[in-house]
């Protein structure tokens, strides 16, 4: 039996968006303090999971083991485009099997988006690190989780899936950007 710890990471605008109307993360959502927090967290993770358009593109990215979620393969297949990377279709192979194919059977898995990929693990996160930019709005943007919408914030979605806010860390005092660790009761 594998023992994997699942962590989610996203930065969302005040209106719950992670990207703009063209599905691109805008400059208004990029803060050096959050980028440093995110990069350091990924350096500590044993495996990263993300969709095709959510490669984190940081200096240490080529060193990191990763699963790329896609329907373009039947189950599990090597990724010829990136080092230490495996393509995974959840419809064709269990998560633990994909992790093992990437060489990971225990430790911390960081789920880094986009929305459909976050949703796949919504009832499994041990901790979800929600960075929040309270002075940024992205009208017509892409919600950070598919359940986010008018009258339903990212915080409400995490609560509905059994997570509660625990520690908070200020990442950028000038812009009041902080990250909150949402934890599942043991
Ligand atoms: N603000 C943040 O913290 C943050 C975090 C993450 C991403 N982003 C931004 O959000 C944007 C990316 O969003 P995106 O929606 O394009 O997300 P994405 O997760 O990068 O891309 C969607 C992925 O989901 C896969 N997929 C969709 N349905 C699937 C299914 N039923 N089974 C298996 N795979 C499935 C797609 O695979 P195929 O199409 O290959 O089948 C694709 O790889 C980017 O601009 C990124 O920078 C921002």
mmCIF file of C-alpha atoms and ligand atoms in Angstrom, residues 9-12 17-20 22-25 29 34 38 50-55 68-72 88-91 112-118 120 142 144, ligand 1:
data_model
loop_
_atom_site.group_PDB
_atom_site.id
_atom_site.type_symbol
_atom_site.label_atom_id
_atom_site.label_comp_id
_atom_site.label_asym_id
_atom_site.label_seq_id
_atom_site.Cartn_x
_atom_site.Cartn_y
_atom_site.Cartn_z
ATOM 1 C CA UNK A 9 -1.179 24.896 -4.842
ATOM 2 C CA UNK A 10 -2.880 27.817 -6.577
ATOM 3 C CA UNK A 11 -2.951 31.595 -6.528
ATOM 4 C CA UNK A 12 -6.431 33.021 -7.042
ATOM 5 C CA UNK A 17 -9.768 33.241 -10.981
ATOM 6 C CA UNK A 18 -6.424 31.616 -11.826
ATOM 7 C CA UNK A 19 -6.136 32.857 -15.418
ATOM 8 C CA UNK A 20 -7.641 35.428 -17.767
ATOM 9 C CA UNK A 22 -7.655 33.631 -22.839
ATOM 10 C CA UNK A 23 -6.697 31.003 -20.232
ATOM 11 C CA UNK A 24 -3.365 32.722 -19.587
ATOM 12 C CA UNK A 25 -2.131 33.599 -16.094
ATOM 13 C CA UNK A 29 -1.514 37.567 -10.527
ATOM 14 C CA UNK A 34 4.240 33.893 -4.006
ATOM 15 C CA UNK A 38 5.685 28.056 -4.737
ATOM 16 C CA UNK A 50 -0.401 19.137 -13.707
ATOM 17 C CA UNK A 51 -2.168 19.585 -17.036
ATOM 18 C CA UNK A 52 -0.582 20.352 -20.363
ATOM 19 C CA UNK A 53 -0.833 24.138 -19.958
ATOM 20 C CA UNK A 54 0.271 24.380 -16.339
ATOM 21 C CA UNK A 55 4.007 23.576 -16.525
ATOM 22 C CA UNK A 68 1.138 15.361 -17.026
ATOM 23 C CA UNK A 69 -2.599 14.660 -17.047
ATOM 24 C CA UNK A 70 -3.968 14.134 -20.568
ATOM 25 C CA UNK A 71 -6.488 12.211 -22.646
ATOM 26 C CA UNK A 72 -3.871 11.814 -25.382
ATOM 27 C CA UNK A 88 -1.144 9.934 -17.431
ATOM 28 C CA UNK A 89 -4.801 9.485 -18.351
ATOM 29 C CA UNK A 90 -6.784 8.860 -15.135
ATOM 30 C CA UNK A 91 -9.431 6.988 -17.128
ATOM 31 C CA UNK A 112 -0.553 22.438 -9.398
ATOM 32 C CA UNK A 113 -3.537 22.704 -11.784
ATOM 33 C CA UNK A 114 -5.298 23.713 -13.879
ATOM 34 C CA UNK A 115 -8.916 23.600 -12.712
ATOM 35 C CA UNK A 116 -9.825 20.162 -14.100
ATOM 36 C CA UNK A 117 -6.713 18.626 -12.544
ATOM 37 C CA UNK A 118 -7.409 20.307 -9.178
ATOM 38 C CA UNK A 120 -9.683 15.337 -9.774
ATOM 39 C CA UNK A 142 -10.955 31.165 -15.647
ATOM 40 C CA UNK A 144 -9.447 28.223 -10.154
HETATM 41 N N1 LIG B 1 -2.921 30.922 -10.845
HETATM 42 C C1 LIG B 1 -2.411 29.709 -10.675
HETATM 43 O O1 LIG B 1 -1.923 29.367 -9.598
HETATM 44 C C2 LIG B 1 -2.467 28.715 -11.798
HETATM 45 C C3 LIG B 1 -2.316 27.355 -11.531
HETATM 46 C C4 LIG B 1 -2.396 26.455 -12.600
HETATM 47 C C5 LIG B 1 -2.636 26.925 -13.882
HETATM 48 N N2 LIG B 1 -2.758 28.253 -14.069
HETATM 49 C C6 LIG B 1 -3.013 28.777 -15.403
HETATM 50 O O2 LIG B 1 -4.213 28.204 -15.895
HETATM 51 C C7 LIG B 1 -4.058 28.004 -17.295
HETATM 52 C C8 LIG B 1 -4.185 26.518 -17.657
HETATM 53 O O3 LIG B 1 -5.442 26.130 -17.537
HETATM 54 P P1 LIG B 1 -6.003 24.837 -18.269
HETATM 55 O O4 LIG B 1 -7.471 24.820 -17.988
HETATM 56 O O5 LIG B 1 -5.561 24.808 -19.693
HETATM 57 O O6 LIG B 1 -5.379 23.682 -17.418
HETATM 58 P P2 LIG B 1 -4.364 22.503 -17.657
HETATM 59 O O7 LIG B 1 -4.639 21.600 -16.504
HETATM 60 O O8 LIG B 1 -2.997 22.965 -17.799
HETATM 61 O O9 LIG B 1 -4.851 21.831 -18.989
HETATM 62 C C9 LIG B 1 -5.947 21.002 -19.018
HETATM 63 C C10 LIG B 1 -5.433 19.576 -18.903
HETATM 64 O O10 LIG B 1 -6.439 18.734 -18.447
HETATM 65 C C11 LIG B 1 -6.431 17.598 -19.273
HETATM 66 N N3 LIG B 1 -7.762 17.036 -19.197
HETATM 67 C C12 LIG B 1 -8.949 17.687 -19.290
HETATM 68 N N4 LIG B 1 -9.967 16.833 -19.118
HETATM 69 C C13 LIG B 1 -9.403 15.607 -18.917
HETATM 70 C C14 LIG B 1 -9.927 14.316 -18.683
HETATM 71 N N5 LIG B 1 -11.237 14.095 -18.620
HETATM 72 N N6 LIG B 1 -9.073 13.299 -18.523
HETATM 73 C C15 LIG B 1 -7.737 13.499 -18.584
HETATM 74 N N7 LIG B 1 -7.177 14.724 -18.797
HETATM 75 C C16 LIG B 1 -8.007 15.741 -18.964
HETATM 76 C C17 LIG B 1 -6.024 18.113 -20.629
HETATM 77 O O11 LIG B 1 -5.504 17.058 -21.375
HETATM 78 P P3 LIG B 1 -5.645 16.894 -22.964
HETATM 79 O O12 LIG B 1 -6.324 18.119 -23.499
HETATM 80 O O13 LIG B 1 -4.239 16.732 -23.435
HETATM 81 O O14 LIG B 1 -6.450 15.678 -23.126
HETATM 82 C C18 LIG B 1 -4.930 19.081 -20.226
HETATM 83 O O15 LIG B 1 -3.678 18.454 -20.046
HETATM 84 C C19 LIG B 1 -2.673 28.432 -17.676
HETATM 85 O O16 LIG B 1 -2.690 29.761 -18.102
HETATM 86 C C20 LIG B 1 -1.935 28.362 -16.372
HETATM 87 O O17 LIG B 1 -0.848 29.255 -16.325
HETATM 88 C C21 LIG B 1 -2.701 29.166 -13.071
#
